[in-house]
Short mmCIF file of C-alpha atoms in Angstrom, two decimals:
data_model
loop_
_atom_site.label_atom_id
_atom_site.label_comp_id
_atom_site.label_asym_id
_atom_site.label_seq_id
_atom_site.Cartn_x
_atom_site.Cartn_y
_atom_site.Cartn_z
CA MET A 9 -0.09 -0.04 0.11
CA LYS A 10 1.53 3.56 -1.19
CA ILE A 11 0.74 6.55 0.63
CA GLY A 12 1.05 9.54 -1.45
CA TYR A 13 2.00 13.17 -0.45
CA ARG A 14 -1.75 14.21 -1.20
CA THR A 15 -2.96 11.45 1.09
CA VAL A 16 -0.90 12.75 3.74
CA LYS A 17 -1.83 16.36 3.50
CA THR A 18 -5.50 14.97 3.40
CA ALA A 19 -5.14 13.43 6.51
CA ILE A 20 -3.37 16.10 8.49
CA GLY A 21 -5.68 18.97 7.08
CA THR A 22 -8.86 17.02 7.99
CA GLY A 23 -7.50 16.32 11.57
CA LEU A 24 -6.60 19.86 11.99
CA SER A 25 -9.93 21.13 10.78
CA LEU A 26 -11.99 18.72 12.88
CA ALA A 27 -9.83 19.77 16.18
CA ILE A 28 -10.03 23.63 15.38
CA ALA A 29 -14.01 23.25 14.98
CA GLN A 30 -14.40 21.29 17.99
CA TRP A 31 -12.06 23.40 20.07
CA LEU A 32 -14.25 26.42 18.88
CA GLY A 33 -17.35 24.39 20.16
CA LEU A 34 -19.04 24.80 16.93
CA GLN A 35 -22.02 22.61 15.78
CA PHE A 36 -21.58 20.03 13.20
CA TYR A 37 -17.89 20.45 13.83
CA SER A 38 -17.31 17.09 11.90
CA SER A 39 -18.38 19.29 8.86
CA ALA A 40 -15.19 21.36 8.61
CA ALA A 41 -13.30 17.96 8.08
CA VAL A 42 -15.69 17.06 5.10
CA ILE A 43 -15.25 20.34 3.56
CA THR A 44 -11.51 20.18 3.77
CA ILE A 45 -11.25 16.91 1.87
CA LEU A 46 -13.54 17.94 -0.69
CA CYS A 47 -11.33 21.02 -1.25
CA ILE A 48 -7.84 19.15 -1.32
CA LYS A 49 -7.17 18.99 -4.97
CA THR A 50 -4.13 17.73 -7.04
CA THR A 51 -2.73 21.18 -8.11
CA LYS A 52 -2.80 24.96 -6.45
CA LYS A 53 -5.04 26.34 -9.17
CA LYS A 54 -7.54 23.58 -8.89
CA SER A 55 -7.72 24.09 -5.61
CA TYR A 56 -8.18 28.03 -5.25
CA GLN A 57 -10.79 27.40 -7.93
CA THR A 58 -12.36 25.09 -5.93
CA ALA A 59 -12.35 27.02 -2.58
CA TRP A 60 -13.79 30.16 -4.27
CA GLU A 61 -16.74 28.14 -5.93
CA ARG A 62 -17.54 26.73 -2.50
CA VAL A 63 -17.43 29.77 -0.81
CA LEU A 64 -19.49 31.40 -3.56
CA ALA A 65 -21.87 28.54 -3.33
CA CYS A 66 -22.36 28.47 0.45
CA VAL A 67 -23.15 32.22 0.75
CA LEU A 68 -25.82 31.88 -2.04
CA GLY A 69 -26.96 28.54 -0.25
CA LEU A 70 -27.26 30.37 3.00
CA VAL A 71 -29.34 33.49 1.39
CA LEU A 72 -31.54 31.01 -0.48
CA ALA A 73 -32.19 29.04 2.72
CA ILE A 74 -32.84 31.76 4.98
CA LEU A 75 -35.50 33.14 2.28
CA VAL A 76 -37.10 29.76 1.43
CA PHE A 77 -37.25 28.27 4.90
CA GLU A 78 -38.69 31.38 6.50
CA LEU A 79 -41.32 31.89 4.11
CA LEU A 80 -42.51 28.32 3.31
CA GLY A 81 -41.38 26.75 6.61
CA TYR A 82 -38.79 23.84 7.51
CA HIS A 83 -40.42 21.19 5.01
CA ALA A 84 -39.20 18.50 2.80
CA TRP A 85 -40.86 20.14 -0.02
CA GLY A 86 -39.20 23.39 0.89
CA LEU A 87 -35.80 21.76 0.66
CA THR A 88 -36.99 20.52 -2.85
CA ILE A 89 -37.67 24.09 -3.87
CA LEU A 90 -34.47 25.28 -2.40
CA MET A 91 -32.46 22.87 -4.66
CA LEU A 92 -34.22 23.37 -7.54
CA LEU A 93 -33.19 27.27 -7.17
CA LEU A 94 -29.56 26.44 -5.89
CA ILE A 95 -28.29 24.19 -8.34
CA PRO A 96 -29.19 26.25 -11.57
CA LEU A 97 -27.77 29.30 -10.12
CA CYS A 98 -24.44 27.44 -9.17
CA VAL A 99 -24.47 26.25 -12.84
CA LYS A 100 -25.02 29.56 -14.24
CA LEU A 101 -22.24 31.01 -11.93
CA LYS A 102 -19.73 28.18 -12.99
CA ALA A 103 -19.75 26.95 -9.13
CA THR A 104 -20.78 23.59 -9.48
CA ASP A 105 -18.26 22.13 -7.38
CA GLY A 106 -19.64 23.86 -4.45
CA ILE A 107 -23.02 22.53 -4.74
CA THR A 108 -22.01 19.67 -2.40
CA THR A 109 -20.64 21.90 0.39
CA ALA A 110 -23.56 24.40 0.19
CA THR A 111 -26.17 21.39 0.64
CA VAL A 112 -24.43 20.49 3.67
CA VAL A 113 -24.60 23.98 5.30
CA ILE A 114 -28.64 23.87 4.12
CA LEU A 115 -29.28 20.58 5.83
CA HIS A 116 -27.79 22.10 9.28
CA LEU A 117 -30.22 24.78 9.04
CA TYR A 118 -32.93 22.09 7.91
CA ILE A 119 -32.07 20.29 11.03
CA LEU A 120 -32.12 23.28 13.40
CA LYS A 121 -35.38 24.36 11.74
CA GLU A 122 -34.41 28.12 12.85
CA VAL A 123 -32.00 30.83 11.55
CA SER A 124 -30.30 33.19 13.88
CA LEU A 125 -26.99 35.26 13.80
CA PRO A 126 -25.11 32.75 15.94
CA ILE A 127 -26.20 29.86 13.67
CA VAL A 128 -25.04 31.87 10.64
CA ILE A 129 -21.84 32.57 12.31
CA ASN A 130 -21.44 28.81 13.27
CA GLU A 131 -22.09 27.83 9.58
CA GLY A 132 -19.45 30.68 8.26
CA LEU A 133 -16.77 29.45 10.78
CA LEU A 134 -17.04 25.87 9.29
CA ILE A 135 -16.76 26.93 5.85
CA VAL A 136 -13.79 29.33 6.58
CA ILE A 137 -12.14 26.48 8.74
CA GLY A 138 -12.81 23.51 6.20
CA ILE A 139 -11.60 25.81 3.20
CA GLY A 140 -8.95 27.55 4.67
CA MET A 141 -7.17 24.24 5.92
CA ALA A 142 -7.38 22.86 2.46
CA VAL A 143 -6.00 25.67 0.78
CA LEU A 144 -3.13 25.82 3.34
CA ALA A 145 -2.66 22.22 2.86
CA ASN A 146 -2.22 22.78 -1.03
CA MET A 147 0.28 25.90 -0.47
CA HIS A 148 2.94 23.57 -0.89
CA MET A 149 3.20 21.36 -3.88
CA PRO A 150 6.38 19.17 -4.73
CA SER A 151 8.01 20.14 -8.25
CA SER A 152 7.65 17.27 -10.79
CA GLU A 153 10.90 18.36 -12.60
CA LYS A 154 12.93 15.32 -11.77
CA LYS A 155 10.35 12.99 -13.13
CA LEU A 156 9.63 15.30 -16.17
CA LYS A 157 13.54 15.07 -16.70
CA GLU A 158 13.38 11.27 -16.39
CA ILE A 159 10.42 11.04 -18.86
CA GLN A 160 12.22 13.34 -21.43
CA GLN A 161 15.68 10.99 -21.41
CA GLN A 162 13.38 8.12 -21.84
CA ILE A 163 11.57 9.76 -24.98
CA GLU A 164 14.93 10.69 -26.37
CA ALA A 165 16.29 7.34 -25.79
CA ASN A 166 13.41 5.68 -27.59
CA PHE A 167 13.76 8.50 -30.61
CA LYS A 168 17.33 7.49 -30.91
CA ALA A 169 16.36 3.62 -31.22
CA ILE A 170 13.59 4.34 -33.77
CA LEU A 171 15.78 6.40 -36.08
CA ARG A 172 18.39 3.66 -35.90
CA GLU A 173 16.06 0.68 -36.26
CA LEU A 174 14.78 2.56 -39.36
CA ALA A 175 18.53 2.85 -40.75
CA ALA A 176 19.40 -0.53 -40.00
CA TYR A 177 16.14 -1.66 -41.81
CA LEU A 178 17.58 0.16 -44.64
CA ARG A 179 20.78 -1.57 -44.85
CA ASP A 180 19.02 -4.97 -44.16
CA LYS A 181 15.33 -5.47 -44.64
CA ASP A 182 15.66 -8.87 -42.67
CA GLN A 183 16.45 -6.71 -39.77
CA GLN A 184 14.06 -7.79 -36.86
CA TRP A 185 12.45 -5.07 -34.78
CA ASP A 186 9.25 -5.43 -32.33
CA GLY A 187 8.77 -1.69 -32.42
CA LYS A 188 8.06 -1.70 -28.83
CA GLU A 189 9.85 1.85 -28.54
CA ILE A 190 6.62 3.12 -30.33
CA THR A 191 4.07 1.98 -28.27
CA GLU A 192 6.20 3.08 -25.32
CA THR A 193 6.92 6.70 -26.62
CA ALA A 194 3.21 7.41 -27.10
CA GLN A 195 2.36 6.15 -23.68
CA LEU A 196 5.29 8.34 -22.23
CA LEU A 197 4.25 11.50 -24.22
CA LYS A 198 0.56 11.16 -23.01
CA GLU A 199 1.83 10.80 -19.34
CA ALA A 200 4.49 13.64 -19.78
CA LYS A 201 2.20 16.45 -20.96
CA ALA A 202 -0.34 15.57 -18.20
CA LEU A 203 2.57 15.77 -15.77
CA ALA A 204 3.95 19.02 -17.23
CA LEU A 205 0.48 20.53 -17.50
CA ARG A 206 0.01 19.64 -13.45
CA ASP A 207 3.67 21.19 -12.72
CA ILE A 208 2.72 24.37 -14.49
CA GLU A 209 -0.61 24.84 -12.33
CA ASN A 210 1.28 23.91 -9.16
CA VAL A 211 4.84 25.61 -8.95
CA ALA A 212 5.61 27.38 -12.45
CA PRO A 213 4.39 30.76 -13.81
CA TYR A 214 2.28 29.92 -17.16
CA ASP A 215 4.96 31.79 -19.30
CA CYS A 216 7.42 29.33 -18.32
CA ALA A 217 6.04 26.04 -19.52
CA TYR A 218 9.08 24.77 -20.90
CA TYR A 219 8.47 20.93 -20.47
CA TYR A 220 4.97 21.16 -21.84
CA ARG A 221 6.11 22.81 -24.88
CA TYR A 222 8.89 20.45 -25.41
CA PHE A 223 6.61 17.38 -25.13
CA GLU A 224 4.24 18.96 -27.58
CA MET A 225 7.20 19.44 -29.94
CA ARG A 226 8.14 15.66 -29.24
CA GLU A 227 4.71 14.60 -29.94
CA ARG A 228 4.18 16.31 -33.47
CA GLN A 229 7.72 14.91 -34.24
CA PHE A 230 6.43 11.48 -33.34
CA GLU A 231 3.80 11.69 -35.71
CA ILE A 232 6.02 12.25 -38.52
CA LEU A 233 8.09 9.33 -37.48
CA GLU A 234 4.93 7.11 -37.69
CA ARG A 235 4.35 8.62 -40.93
CA ILE A 236 7.89 8.05 -42.37
CA ALA A 237 8.15 4.32 -41.21
CA PRO A 238 6.06 3.26 -44.72
CA SER A 239 8.27 5.39 -46.69
CA VAL A 240 11.32 4.11 -45.24
CA SER A 241 10.01 0.64 -45.57
CA SER A 242 9.23 1.22 -49.41
CA LEU A 243 13.15 1.98 -50.22
CA ASP A 244 15.20 -0.57 -51.97
CA HIS A 245 18.07 -1.46 -49.23
CA CYS A 246 20.33 -2.08 -52.09
CA CYS A 247 20.20 1.11 -54.05
CA GLN A 248 22.22 4.41 -53.24
CA GLU A 249 19.31 6.68 -52.06
CA SER A 250 18.88 4.08 -49.42
CA LEU A 251 22.17 3.97 -48.04
CA ILE A 252 22.30 7.79 -47.97
CA VAL A 253 18.96 7.99 -46.27
CA GLY A 254 20.26 5.38 -43.61
CA GLU A 255 23.40 7.32 -43.03
CA PHE A 256 21.64 10.41 -42.49
CA LEU A 257 19.05 8.69 -40.04
CA ASP A 258 22.05 7.31 -38.13
CA ARG A 259 23.62 10.77 -37.99
CA LEU A 260 20.24 12.31 -36.64
CA ALA A 261 19.79 9.64 -34.03
CA GLY A 262 22.97 10.71 -32.40
CA ALA A 263 22.00 14.15 -32.14
CA VAL A 264 18.54 13.83 -30.21
CA HIS A 265 18.70 15.70 -27.23
CA PRO A 266 17.07 19.15 -25.75
CA GLY A 267 19.63 21.38 -27.21
CA ASN A 268 19.31 22.75 -31.04
CA THR A 269 20.92 21.06 -33.78
CA ALA A 270 18.18 21.31 -36.24
CA SER A 271 19.52 23.96 -38.50
CA HIS A 272 22.76 21.75 -39.20
CA TYR A 273 20.61 18.82 -40.25
CA LEU A 274 18.14 21.01 -42.18
CA GLU A 275 21.33 22.01 -44.36
CA GLU A 276 22.34 18.58 -44.65
CA LEU A 277 18.71 17.57 -45.92
CA GLU A 278 18.98 20.43 -48.57
CA GLN A 279 22.43 19.05 -49.67
CA ILE A 280 20.82 15.56 -50.18
CA SER A 281 17.92 17.05 -52.00
CA ARG A 282 20.20 18.83 -54.29
CA ARG A 283 22.28 15.54 -54.99
CA PHE A 284 19.30 13.56 -55.91
CA LYS A 285 18.09 16.14 -58.40
CA GLU A 286 21.01 16.45 -60.09
CA SER A 287 21.33 12.63 -60.42
CA ALA A 288 20.14 10.90 -63.28
CA LEU A 289 16.57 10.40 -64.11
CA PRO A 290 14.85 6.89 -62.84
CA GLN A 291 14.86 4.58 -65.52
CA THR A 292 12.46 1.98 -64.14
CA LEU A 293 9.02 2.00 -62.40
CA GLU A 294 10.89 0.54 -59.21
CA GLU A 295 13.45 3.28 -59.59
CA PHE A 296 10.72 6.13 -59.68
CA GLU A 297 8.93 4.71 -56.82
CA THR A 298 12.26 4.92 -54.57
CA ARG A 299 12.87 8.34 -55.81
CA ALA A 300 9.10 9.39 -54.90
CA ALA A 301 9.84 7.66 -51.56
CA VAL A 302 13.05 9.43 -50.87
CA TYR A 303 11.58 13.10 -51.54
CA HIS A 304 8.35 12.26 -49.23
CA PHE A 305 11.10 11.27 -46.72
CA ILE A 306 13.05 14.24 -47.23
CA GLY A 307 9.76 16.45 -46.94
CA GLU A 308 8.79 14.82 -43.79
CA MET A 309 12.26 15.13 -42.42
CA LYS A 310 12.54 18.74 -42.90
CA ARG A 311 9.14 19.23 -40.90
CA TYR A 312 10.27 17.20 -38.27
CA LEU A 313 13.40 19.33 -37.78
CA LYS A 314 11.55 22.64 -38.52
CA ILE A 315 9.42 21.76 -35.37
CA LYS A 316 12.38 21.36 -33.24
CA ARG A 317 14.08 24.32 -34.61
CA ASP A 318 10.75 26.70 -34.07
CA LEU A 319 10.54 25.68 -30.26
CA TRP A 320 14.25 26.57 -29.76
CA ILE A 321 13.79 30.01 -31.35
CA LYS A 322 10.69 30.61 -29.34
CA GLN A 323 12.33 29.59 -26.08
CA LYS A 324 15.17 32.22 -26.91
CA GLN A 325 12.76 34.84 -27.39
CA LYS A 326 11.05 34.02 -24.22
CA GLU A 327 14.28 34.18 -22.45
CA GLU A 328 15.33 37.18 -23.99
CA THR A 329 11.98 38.85 -23.34
CA LYS A 330 12.21 37.95 -19.56
CA LYS A 331 15.62 39.20 -19.24
CA ASN A 332 14.61 42.51 -21.01
CA LYS A 333 11.58 42.79 -18.56
CA PHE A 334 13.89 41.90 -15.57
CA ASN A 335 16.30 44.68 -16.85
CA TRP A 336 13.53 47.11 -17.34
CA LYS A 337 12.33 46.71 -13.93
CA LYS A 338 15.75 46.93 -12.37
CA GLU A 339 16.30 50.28 -14.36
CA GLY A 340 12.70 51.52 -13.11
CA CYS A 341 11.27 51.54 -16.39
CA LEU A 342 8.36 49.21 -15.33
#
Protein backbone atom coordinates (compact mmCIF):
# COMPACT_ATOMS: atom_id res chain seq x y z
CA MET A 1 0.00 0.00 0.00
CA LYS A 2 1.45 3.33 -1.10
CA ILE A 3 0.67 6.53 0.77
CA GLY A 4 1.12 9.58 -1.44
CA TYR A 5 1.87 13.18 -0.56
CA ARG A 6 -1.71 14.28 -1.24
CA THR A 7 -3.01 11.54 1.09
CA VAL A 8 -0.77 12.77 3.91
CA LYS A 9 -1.91 16.37 3.38
CA THR A 10 -5.55 15.33 3.32
CA ALA A 11 -5.22 13.32 6.52
CA ILE A 12 -3.41 16.10 8.40
CA GLY A 13 -5.71 18.85 7.08
CA THR A 14 -8.82 16.85 7.97
CA GLY A 15 -7.61 16.22 11.50
CA LEU A 16 -6.66 19.85 12.05
CA SER A 17 -10.00 21.13 10.70
CA LEU A 18 -11.91 18.83 13.00
CA ALA A 19 -9.76 19.73 16.02
CA ILE A 20 -10.11 23.49 15.46
CA ALA A 21 -13.86 23.36 14.89
CA GLN A 22 -14.33 21.15 17.94
CA TRP A 23 -12.07 23.37 20.08
CA LEU A 24 -14.20 26.39 19.10
CA GLY A 25 -17.29 24.49 20.19
CA LEU A 26 -19.01 24.72 16.81
CA GLN A 27 -22.12 22.75 16.03
CA PHE A 28 -21.69 20.08 13.35
CA TYR A 29 -17.90 20.47 13.77
CA SER A 30 -17.27 17.29 11.77
CA SER A 31 -18.49 19.14 8.66
CA ALA A 32 -15.28 21.22 8.69
CA ALA A 33 -13.30 18.02 8.12
CA VAL A 34 -15.62 16.97 5.28
CA ILE A 35 -15.22 20.36 3.58
CA THR A 36 -11.42 20.07 3.82
CA ILE A 37 -11.47 16.65 2.17
CA LEU A 38 -13.63 17.99 -0.66
CA CYS A 39 -11.38 20.99 -1.27
CA ILE A 40 -7.94 19.37 -1.42
CA LYS A 41 -7.12 18.90 -5.11
CA THR A 42 -4.17 17.74 -7.19
CA THR A 43 -2.94 21.27 -8.06
CA LYS A 44 -2.86 24.72 -6.51
CA LYS A 45 -4.90 26.17 -9.34
CA LYS A 46 -7.68 23.60 -8.93
CA SER A 47 -7.59 24.00 -5.17
CA TYR A 48 -8.01 27.79 -5.35
CA GLN A 49 -10.74 27.46 -7.97
CA THR A 50 -12.60 24.91 -5.87
CA ALA A 51 -12.26 27.08 -2.74
CA TRP A 52 -13.77 30.07 -4.55
CA GLU A 53 -16.63 28.00 -5.97
CA ARG A 54 -17.47 26.53 -2.55
CA VAL A 55 -17.43 29.91 -0.81
CA LEU A 56 -19.71 31.36 -3.49
CA ALA A 57 -22.08 28.38 -3.41
CA CYS A 58 -22.23 28.36 0.41
CA VAL A 59 -23.06 32.07 0.61
CA LEU A 60 -25.70 31.62 -2.06
CA GLY A 61 -27.06 28.54 -0.28
CA LEU A 62 -27.27 30.37 3.05
CA VAL A 63 -29.15 33.30 1.54
CA LEU A 64 -31.61 31.05 -0.32
CA ALA A 65 -32.08 28.83 2.75
CA ILE A 66 -32.97 31.80 4.93
CA LEU A 67 -35.47 33.09 2.36
CA VAL A 68 -37.10 29.75 1.50
CA PHE A 69 -37.24 28.24 4.99
CA GLU A 70 -38.47 31.42 6.64
CA LEU A 71 -41.13 31.97 3.97
CA LEU A 72 -42.26 28.38 3.34
CA GLY A 73 -41.26 26.62 6.54
CA TYR A 74 -38.86 23.80 7.30
CA HIS A 75 -40.42 21.06 5.18
CA ALA A 76 -39.07 18.50 2.75
CA TRP A 77 -40.87 20.14 -0.17
CA GLY A 78 -39.33 23.45 0.87
CA LEU A 79 -35.90 21.82 0.61
CA THR A 80 -36.88 20.54 -2.85
CA ILE A 81 -37.72 24.05 -4.01
CA LEU A 82 -34.50 25.35 -2.50
CA MET A 83 -32.40 22.81 -4.44
CA LEU A 84 -34.31 23.62 -7.64
CA LEU A 85 -33.13 27.21 -7.19
CA LEU A 86 -29.61 26.55 -5.92
CA ILE A 87 -28.35 24.06 -8.52
CA PRO A 88 -29.19 26.10 -11.66
CA LEU A 89 -27.75 29.25 -10.06
CA CYS A 90 -24.49 27.47 -9.17
CA VAL A 91 -24.25 26.13 -12.72
CA LYS A 92 -24.90 29.62 -14.10
CA LEU A 93 -22.20 31.11 -11.85
CA LYS A 94 -19.79 28.25 -12.70
CA ALA A 95 -19.68 27.11 -9.07
CA THR A 96 -20.85 23.53 -9.50
CA ASP A 97 -18.10 22.14 -7.24
CA GLY A 98 -19.66 24.06 -4.38
CA ILE A 99 -23.13 22.49 -4.58
CA THR A 100 -22.20 19.62 -2.22
CA THR A 101 -20.75 21.95 0.42
CA ALA A 102 -23.68 24.34 0.16
CA THR A 103 -26.07 21.40 0.61
CA VAL A 104 -24.30 20.45 3.86
CA VAL A 105 -24.81 23.99 5.19
CA ILE A 106 -28.47 24.03 4.09
CA LEU A 107 -29.15 20.71 5.82
CA HIS A 108 -27.73 22.10 9.06
CA LEU A 109 -30.33 24.85 8.97
CA TYR A 110 -33.02 22.30 8.10
CA ILE A 111 -32.07 20.12 11.07
CA LEU A 112 -31.98 23.10 13.47
CA LYS A 113 -35.23 24.47 11.99
CA GLU A 114 -34.29 28.05 12.73
CA VAL A 115 -32.09 30.88 11.47
CA SER A 116 -30.24 33.20 13.83
CA LEU A 117 -27.05 35.22 13.84
CA PRO A 118 -25.14 32.64 16.00
CA ILE A 119 -26.17 29.84 13.61
CA VAL A 120 -25.06 31.83 10.56
CA ILE A 121 -21.74 32.61 12.28
CA ASN A 122 -21.34 28.91 13.15
CA GLU A 123 -21.83 27.89 9.52
CA GLY A 124 -19.52 30.66 8.33
CA LEU A 125 -16.76 29.45 10.66
CA LEU A 126 -17.18 25.84 9.46
CA ILE A 127 -16.77 27.04 5.88
CA VAL A 128 -13.73 29.20 6.69
CA ILE A 129 -12.00 26.46 8.70
CA GLY A 130 -12.72 23.70 6.19
CA ILE A 131 -11.80 25.62 3.04
CA GLY A 132 -8.97 27.57 4.69
CA MET A 133 -7.26 24.40 5.91
CA ALA A 134 -7.50 22.87 2.42
CA VAL A 135 -5.93 25.96 0.85
CA LEU A 136 -3.13 25.94 3.44
CA ALA A 137 -2.51 22.24 2.82
CA ASN A 138 -2.22 22.86 -0.91
CA MET A 139 0.14 25.82 -0.54
CA HIS A 140 3.08 23.45 -0.94
CA MET A 141 3.20 21.25 -4.02
CA PRO A 142 6.28 19.19 -4.88
CA SER A 143 7.91 19.93 -8.22
CA SER A 144 7.72 17.22 -10.88
CA GLU A 145 10.88 18.41 -12.62
CA LYS A 146 12.90 15.32 -11.69
CA LYS A 147 10.23 13.00 -13.07
CA LEU A 148 9.80 15.16 -16.17
CA LYS A 149 13.55 15.03 -16.78
CA GLU A 150 13.51 11.23 -16.51
CA ILE A 151 10.63 10.95 -19.00
CA GLN A 152 12.39 13.38 -21.32
CA GLN A 153 15.48 11.16 -21.31
CA GLN A 154 13.39 8.03 -21.91
CA ILE A 155 11.60 9.63 -24.86
CA GLU A 156 14.86 10.81 -26.40
CA ALA A 157 16.35 7.33 -25.97
CA ASN A 158 13.32 5.88 -27.76
CA PHE A 159 13.62 8.43 -30.57
CA LYS A 160 17.25 7.40 -31.06
CA ALA A 161 16.27 3.73 -31.09
CA ILE A 162 13.48 4.31 -33.65
CA LEU A 163 15.75 6.27 -35.99
CA ARG A 164 18.54 3.68 -35.71
CA GLU A 165 16.14 0.81 -36.32
CA LEU A 166 14.85 2.53 -39.47
CA ALA A 167 18.45 3.07 -40.61
CA ALA A 168 19.29 -0.59 -39.88
CA TYR A 169 16.25 -1.69 -41.88
CA LEU A 170 17.52 0.24 -44.89
CA ARG A 171 20.80 -1.65 -44.67
CA ASP A 172 19.20 -5.03 -44.08
CA LYS A 173 15.50 -5.65 -44.71
CA ASP A 174 15.75 -8.86 -42.69
CA GLN A 175 16.39 -6.74 -39.61
CA GLN A 176 14.05 -7.80 -36.78
CA TRP A 177 12.38 -5.11 -34.63
CA ASP A 178 9.39 -5.52 -32.35
CA GLY A 179 8.55 -1.78 -32.43
CA LYS A 180 8.10 -1.57 -28.65
CA GLU A 181 9.69 1.91 -28.63
CA ILE A 182 6.77 3.26 -30.67
CA THR A 183 4.03 2.09 -28.29
CA GLU A 184 6.15 3.03 -25.28
CA THR A 185 6.83 6.54 -26.62
CA ALA A 186 3.14 7.18 -27.29
CA GLN A 187 2.33 6.32 -23.66
CA LEU A 188 5.26 8.34 -22.30
CA LEU A 189 4.23 11.44 -24.26
CA LYS A 190 0.69 11.22 -22.92
CA GLU A 191 1.94 10.84 -19.35
CA ALA A 192 4.55 13.59 -19.73
CA LYS A 193 2.10 16.21 -21.06
CA ALA A 194 -0.34 15.55 -18.21
CA LEU A 195 2.47 15.76 -15.63
CA ALA A 196 3.93 18.94 -17.20
CA LEU A 197 0.52 20.62 -17.21
CA ARG A 198 0.02 19.73 -13.57
CA ASP A 199 3.46 21.13 -12.76
CA ILE A 200 2.56 24.42 -14.44
CA GLU A 201 -0.56 24.70 -12.27
CA ASN A 202 1.47 23.93 -9.15
CA VAL A 203 4.86 25.59 -9.16
CA ALA A 204 5.60 27.38 -12.42
CA PRO A 205 4.37 30.63 -13.97
CA TYR A 206 2.20 30.17 -17.03
CA ASP A 207 4.83 31.73 -19.30
CA CYS A 208 7.54 29.23 -18.26
CA ALA A 209 5.96 25.99 -19.47
CA TYR A 210 9.15 24.69 -21.06
CA TYR A 211 8.50 21.00 -20.48
CA TYR A 212 4.93 21.16 -21.76
CA ARG A 213 6.05 22.88 -24.95
CA TYR A 214 8.93 20.41 -25.26
CA PHE A 215 6.67 17.36 -25.04
CA GLU A 216 4.20 18.92 -27.45
CA MET A 217 7.11 19.33 -29.88
CA ARG A 218 8.16 15.70 -29.41
CA GLU A 219 4.58 14.57 -29.91
CA ARG A 220 4.40 16.34 -33.28
CA GLN A 221 7.78 14.87 -34.26
CA PHE A 222 6.62 11.42 -33.18
CA GLU A 223 3.63 11.67 -35.51
CA ILE A 224 6.08 12.33 -38.35
CA LEU A 225 8.22 9.32 -37.40
CA GLU A 226 5.11 7.17 -37.56
CA ARG A 227 4.32 8.57 -41.01
CA ILE A 228 7.80 8.08 -42.51
CA ALA A 229 8.06 4.43 -41.47
CA PRO A 230 6.06 3.23 -44.53
CA SER A 231 8.19 5.45 -46.80
CA VAL A 232 11.40 4.00 -45.41
CA SER A 233 10.11 0.44 -45.74
CA SER A 234 9.33 1.05 -49.42
CA LEU A 235 12.95 1.94 -50.23
CA ASP A 236 15.16 -0.67 -51.87
CA HIS A 237 17.94 -1.32 -49.38
CA CYS A 238 20.38 -2.01 -52.21
CA CYS A 239 20.04 1.36 -53.93
CA GLN A 240 22.26 4.37 -53.30
CA GLU A 241 19.38 6.53 -52.07
CA SER A 242 18.57 4.06 -49.29
CA LEU A 243 22.16 4.00 -48.09
CA ILE A 244 22.30 7.81 -48.01
CA VAL A 245 19.00 8.02 -46.11
CA GLY A 246 20.20 5.34 -43.67
CA GLU A 247 23.44 7.21 -42.97
CA PHE A 248 21.47 10.41 -42.40
CA LEU A 249 19.12 8.67 -39.93
CA ASP A 250 22.11 7.28 -38.03
CA ARG A 251 23.65 10.74 -37.69
CA LEU A 252 20.32 12.27 -36.73
CA ALA A 253 19.80 9.61 -34.05
CA GLY A 254 23.06 10.67 -32.42
CA ALA A 255 21.83 14.27 -32.23
CA VAL A 256 18.55 13.65 -30.37
CA HIS A 257 18.78 15.83 -27.26
CA PRO A 258 17.14 18.97 -25.80
CA GLY A 259 19.61 21.33 -27.52
CA ASN A 260 19.23 22.80 -31.00
CA THR A 261 20.99 21.05 -33.89
CA ALA A 262 18.05 21.25 -36.29
CA SER A 263 19.55 23.95 -38.52
CA HIS A 264 22.62 21.82 -39.24
CA TYR A 265 20.56 18.81 -40.29
CA LEU A 266 18.19 20.96 -42.34
CA GLU A 267 21.19 22.11 -44.35
CA GLU A 268 22.29 18.52 -44.74
CA LEU A 269 18.86 17.55 -46.03
CA GLU A 270 19.03 20.36 -48.57
CA GLN A 271 22.37 19.01 -49.77
CA ILE A 272 20.93 15.50 -50.08
CA SER A 273 17.93 16.86 -51.97
CA ARG A 274 20.19 18.76 -54.42
CA ARG A 275 22.32 15.68 -54.87
CA PHE A 276 19.31 13.59 -55.86
CA LYS A 277 18.02 16.29 -58.23
CA GLU A 278 21.36 16.41 -60.00
CA SER A 279 21.52 12.60 -60.37
CA ALA A 280 20.24 10.70 -63.40
CA LEU A 281 16.49 10.36 -63.85
CA PRO A 282 14.87 7.06 -62.84
CA GLN A 283 14.79 4.51 -65.67
CA THR A 284 12.40 1.93 -64.25
CA LEU A 285 9.15 1.96 -62.30
CA GLU A 286 10.97 0.63 -59.23
CA GLU A 287 13.56 3.42 -59.40
CA PHE A 288 10.79 5.99 -59.84
CA GLU A 289 8.92 4.70 -56.77
CA THR A 290 12.14 4.72 -54.77
CA ARG A 291 12.90 8.30 -55.78
CA ALA A 292 9.34 9.38 -54.90
CA ALA A 293 9.65 7.71 -51.48
CA VAL A 294 12.96 9.50 -50.91
CA TYR A 295 11.46 12.91 -51.71
CA HIS A 296 8.52 12.15 -49.38
CA PHE A 297 11.00 11.21 -46.68
CA ILE A 298 12.99 14.43 -47.17
CA GLY A 299 9.83 16.55 -46.97
CA GLU A 300 8.69 14.86 -43.75
CA MET A 301 12.12 15.11 -42.14
CA LYS A 302 12.26 18.81 -42.95
CA ARG A 303 9.00 19.24 -41.07
CA TYR A 304 10.43 17.10 -38.24
CA LEU A 305 13.49 19.34 -37.89
CA LYS A 306 11.61 22.64 -38.30
CA ILE A 307 9.35 21.72 -35.39
CA LYS A 308 12.42 21.43 -33.15
CA ARG A 309 14.02 24.58 -34.58
CA ASP A 310 10.85 26.63 -34.04
CA LEU A 311 10.60 25.52 -30.41
CA TRP A 312 14.20 26.51 -29.78
CA ILE A 313 13.68 29.93 -31.39
CA LYS A 314 10.53 30.58 -29.33
CA GLN A 315 12.30 29.50 -26.16
CA LYS A 316 15.17 31.90 -26.86
CA GLN A 317 12.73 34.73 -27.55
CA LYS A 318 10.94 34.09 -24.26
CA GLU A 319 14.23 34.05 -22.39
CA GLU A 320 15.24 37.34 -24.02
CA THR A 321 11.86 38.91 -23.22
CA LYS A 322 12.10 37.77 -19.61
CA LYS A 323 15.66 39.11 -19.39
CA ASN A 324 14.65 42.48 -20.88
CA LYS A 325 11.70 42.81 -18.50
CA PHE A 326 14.00 42.12 -15.57
CA ASN A 327 16.47 44.76 -16.79
CA TRP A 328 13.71 47.32 -17.36
CA LYS A 329 12.29 46.68 -13.91
CA LYS A 330 15.77 46.96 -12.40
CA GLU A 331 16.31 50.27 -14.16
CA GLY A 332 12.91 51.58 -13.03
CA CYS A 333 11.27 51.47 -16.46
CA LEU A 334 8.37 49.32 -15.30
